[in-house]
Amino acid sequence: MTAQPGPFVPDQSASMPPPLDSETVMLLRTILLPHFEHATSWGDLCTRLGAKGYEITFRSGHLVLADEHGKPICTGAMIGSPLARLADRLGRPKLRSDCTGATATLKN
């Protein structure tokens, strides 16, 4: 058994976003919520968010909005668009899961 060289660094690809302050939540809600509300499909939502520099991922059963580097920014619920409401309107998302099942991305 070998020792890990240096401190343990958690895998950011599976982490949940940290809590946001109210000003940041309102900014994200103001800029992004209209795209969530007017999207006609999951593909349309991805295109709309991609134009703003964001992507949708799924982590531990939550819709997570990430930046272009994959860093988690917020959940859909944090900005007023929870996964359940989107799934009711757009249909159940088709996902591609990682080998652990902890994270997933939308299938194209």
PDB file of C-alpha atoms in Angstrom:
ATOM      1  CA  MET A   1       0.000   0.000   0.000  1.00  0.00           C
ATOM      2  CA  THR A   2       1.376   3.427  -0.930  1.00  0.00           C
ATOM      3  CA  ALA A   3       0.719   6.706   0.785  1.00  0.00           C
ATOM      4  CA  GLN A   4      -0.977   9.482  -1.130  1.00  0.00           C
ATOM      5  CA  PRO A   5       1.564  12.268  -1.853  1.00  0.00           C
ATOM      6  CA  GLY A   6       0.051  15.393  -0.317  1.00  0.00           C
ATOM      7  CA  PRO A   7      -3.321  16.328   1.120  1.00  0.00           C
ATOM      8  CA  PHE A   8      -6.525  14.661   0.046  1.00  0.00           C
ATOM      9  CA  VAL A   9      -8.368  16.702  -2.578  1.00  0.00           C
ATOM     10  CA  PRO A  10     -12.026  15.757  -2.987  1.00  0.00           C
ATOM     11  CA  ASP A  11     -13.357  15.129  -6.477  1.00  0.00           C
ATOM     12  CA  GLN A  12     -15.063  18.388  -7.495  1.00  0.00           C
ATOM     13  CA  SER A  13     -17.044  16.646 -10.225  1.00  0.00           C
ATOM     14  CA  ALA A  14     -19.245  14.961  -7.609  1.00  0.00           C
ATOM     15  CA  SER A  15     -19.572  17.809  -5.132  1.00  0.00           C
ATOM     16  CA  MET A  16     -22.705  19.763  -4.444  1.00  0.00           C
ATOM     17  CA  PRO A  17     -22.645  23.549  -4.683  1.00  0.00           C
ATOM     18  CA  PRO A  18     -22.067  25.496  -1.476  1.00  0.00           C
ATOM     19  CA  PRO A  19     -24.877  27.656  -0.063  1.00  0.00           C
ATOM     20  CA  LEU A  20     -25.099  31.034  -1.787  1.00  0.00           C
ATOM     21  CA  ASP A  21     -25.720  34.450  -0.317  1.00  0.00           C
ATOM     22  CA  SER A  22     -29.085  36.033  -1.124  1.00  0.00           C
ATOM     23  CA  GLU A  23     -27.623  38.619  -3.522  1.00  0.00           C
ATOM     24  CA  THR A  24     -25.966  35.943  -5.654  1.00  0.00           C
ATOM     25  CA  VAL A  25     -29.152  33.858  -5.676  1.00  0.00           C
ATOM     26  CA  MET A  26     -31.174  36.854  -6.863  1.00  0.00           C
ATOM     27  CA  LEU A  27     -28.635  37.649  -9.590  1.00  0.00           C
ATOM     28  CA  LEU A  28     -28.635  34.061 -10.866  1.00  0.00           C
ATOM     29  CA  ARG A  29     -32.420  33.882 -10.631  1.00  0.00           C
ATOM     30  CA  THR A  30     -32.845  37.129 -12.564  1.00  0.00           C
ATOM     31  CA  ILE A  31     -30.442  36.109 -15.348  1.00  0.00           C
ATOM     32  CA  LEU A  32     -31.113  32.372 -15.648  1.00  0.00           C
ATOM     33  CA  LEU A  33     -34.646  31.605 -14.454  1.00  0.00           C
ATOM     34  CA  PRO A  34     -36.282  32.959 -17.658  1.00  0.00           C
ATOM     35  CA  HIS A  35     -34.238  30.399 -19.634  1.00  0.00           C
ATOM     36  CA  PHE A  36     -35.471  27.599 -17.382  1.00  0.00           C
ATOM     37  CA  GLU A  37     -39.063  28.812 -17.682  1.00  0.00           C
ATOM     38  CA  HIS A  38     -39.090  29.305 -21.475  1.00  0.00           C
ATOM     39  CA  ALA A  39     -37.134  26.216 -22.544  1.00  0.00           C
ATOM     40  CA  THR A  40     -39.184  23.850 -24.685  1.00  0.00           C
ATOM     41  CA  SER A  41     -36.991  20.767 -24.150  1.00  0.00           C
ATOM     42  CA  TRP A  42     -33.943  19.622 -22.224  1.00  0.00           C
ATOM     43  CA  GLY A  43     -31.840  20.246 -25.327  1.00  0.00           C
ATOM     44  CA  ASP A  44     -33.220  23.771 -25.637  1.00  0.00           C
ATOM     45  CA  LEU A  45     -32.430  24.435 -21.972  1.00  0.00           C
ATOM     46  CA  CYS A  46     -28.852  23.189 -22.437  1.00  0.00           C
ATOM     47  CA  THR A  47     -28.412  25.427 -25.482  1.00  0.00           C
ATOM     48  CA  ARG A  48     -29.794  28.462 -23.659  1.00  0.00           C
ATOM     49  CA  LEU A  49     -27.594  27.907 -20.597  1.00  0.00           C
ATOM     50  CA  GLY A  50     -24.546  27.063 -22.707  1.00  0.00           C
ATOM     51  CA  ALA A  51     -24.813  30.464 -24.393  1.00  0.00           C
ATOM     52  CA  LYS A  52     -24.480  31.991 -20.916  1.00  0.00           C
ATOM     53  CA  GLY A  53     -21.481  29.806 -19.975  1.00  0.00           C
ATOM     54  CA  TYR A  54     -23.319  27.247 -17.840  1.00  0.00           C
ATOM     55  CA  GLU A  55     -24.117  23.553 -18.125  1.00  0.00           C
ATOM     56  CA  ILE A  56     -26.540  21.182 -16.439  1.00  0.00           C
ATOM     57  CA  THR A  57     -25.244  18.236 -14.450  1.00  0.00           C
ATOM     58  CA  PHE A  58     -26.930  15.911 -12.010  1.00  0.00           C
ATOM     59  CA  ARG A  59     -25.324  15.128  -8.661  1.00  0.00           C
ATOM     60  CA  SER A  60     -26.776  12.999  -5.893  1.00  0.00           C
ATOM     61  CA  GLY A  61     -30.214  13.231  -7.480  1.00  0.00           C
ATOM     62  CA  HIS A  62     -30.197  17.025  -7.851  1.00  0.00           C
ATOM     63  CA  LEU A  63     -30.078  19.198 -10.952  1.00  0.00           C
ATOM     64  CA  VAL A  64     -26.870  21.229 -10.560  1.00  0.00           C
ATOM     65  CA  LEU A  65     -25.894  24.236 -12.617  1.00  0.00           C
ATOM     66  CA  ALA A  66     -22.134  24.260 -13.260  1.00  0.00           C
ATOM     67  CA  ASP A  67     -19.806  26.734 -14.921  1.00  0.00           C
ATOM     68  CA  GLU A  68     -17.845  25.925 -18.091  1.00  0.00           C
ATOM     69  CA  HIS A  69     -15.126  24.270 -15.973  1.00  0.00           C
ATOM     70  CA  GLY A  70     -17.596  21.947 -14.251  1.00  0.00           C
ATOM     71  CA  LYS A  71     -17.521  23.798 -10.922  1.00  0.00           C
ATOM     72  CA  PRO A  72     -20.946  23.535  -9.239  1.00  0.00           C
ATOM     73  CA  ILE A  73     -22.634  26.930  -8.895  1.00  0.00           C
ATOM     74  CA  CYS A  74     -26.139  26.179  -7.593  1.00  0.00           C
ATOM     75  CA  THR A  75     -28.993  23.724  -7.784  1.00  0.00           C
ATOM     76  CA  GLY A  76     -32.115  24.323  -9.810  1.00  0.00           C
ATOM     77  CA  ALA A  77     -34.097  24.561  -6.572  1.00  0.00           C
ATOM     78  CA  MET A  78     -31.794  27.336  -5.301  1.00  0.00           C
ATOM     79  CA  ILE A  79     -32.864  29.575  -8.175  1.00  0.00           C
ATOM     80  CA  GLY A  80     -36.508  28.559  -8.209  1.00  0.00           C
ATOM     81  CA  SER A  81     -36.573  25.772 -10.789  1.00  0.00           C
ATOM     82  CA  PRO A  82     -36.366  22.382  -9.061  1.00  0.00           C
ATOM     83  CA  LEU A  83     -35.793  19.209 -11.051  1.00  0.00           C
ATOM     84  CA  ALA A  84     -39.285  17.859 -10.299  1.00  0.00           C
ATOM     85  CA  ARG A  85     -40.970  20.917 -11.828  1.00  0.00           C
ATOM     86  CA  LEU A  86     -38.744  20.776 -14.920  1.00  0.00           C
ATOM     87  CA  ALA A  87     -39.355  17.039 -15.325  1.00  0.00           C
ATOM     88  CA  ASP A  88     -43.124  17.617 -15.147  1.00  0.00           C
ATOM     89  CA  ARG A  89     -42.905  20.230 -17.904  1.00  0.00           C
ATOM     90  CA  LEU A  90     -40.076  18.918 -20.139  1.00  0.00           C
ATOM     91  CA  GLY A  91     -40.356  15.206 -19.458  1.00  0.00           C
ATOM     92  CA  ARG A  92     -38.015  12.938 -17.594  1.00  0.00           C
ATOM     93  CA  PRO A  93     -34.399  13.736 -18.546  1.00  0.00           C
ATOM     94  CA  LYS A  94     -32.392  11.035 -20.299  1.00  0.00           C
ATOM     95  CA  LEU A  95     -29.156  10.748 -18.339  1.00  0.00           C
ATOM     96  CA  ARG A  96     -25.734   9.226 -18.749  1.00  0.00           C
ATOM     97  CA  SER A  97     -24.443   8.215 -15.325  1.00  0.00           C
ATOM     98  CA  ASP A  98     -20.833   7.875 -14.218  1.00  0.00           C
ATOM     99  CA  CYS A  99     -19.649   4.478 -12.981  1.00  0.00           C
ATOM    100  CA  THR A 100     -20.555   5.279  -9.351  1.00  0.00           C
ATOM    101  CA  GLY A 101     -24.009   6.633 -10.102  1.00  0.00           C
ATOM    102  CA  ALA A 102     -23.282   9.791  -8.086  1.00  0.00           C
ATOM    103  CA  THR A 103     -23.150  12.117 -11.095  1.00  0.00           C
ATOM    104  CA  ALA A 104     -24.791  12.224 -14.493  1.00  0.00           C
ATOM    105  CA  THR A 105     -25.071  14.360 -17.604  1.00  0.00           C
ATOM    106  CA  LEU A 106     -27.853  14.730 -20.131  1.00  0.00           C
ATOM    107  CA  LYS A 107     -27.671  12.397 -23.128  1.00  0.00           C
ATOM    108  CA  ASN A 108     -27.711  14.136 -26.496  1.00  0.00           C
TER     109      ASN A 108
END
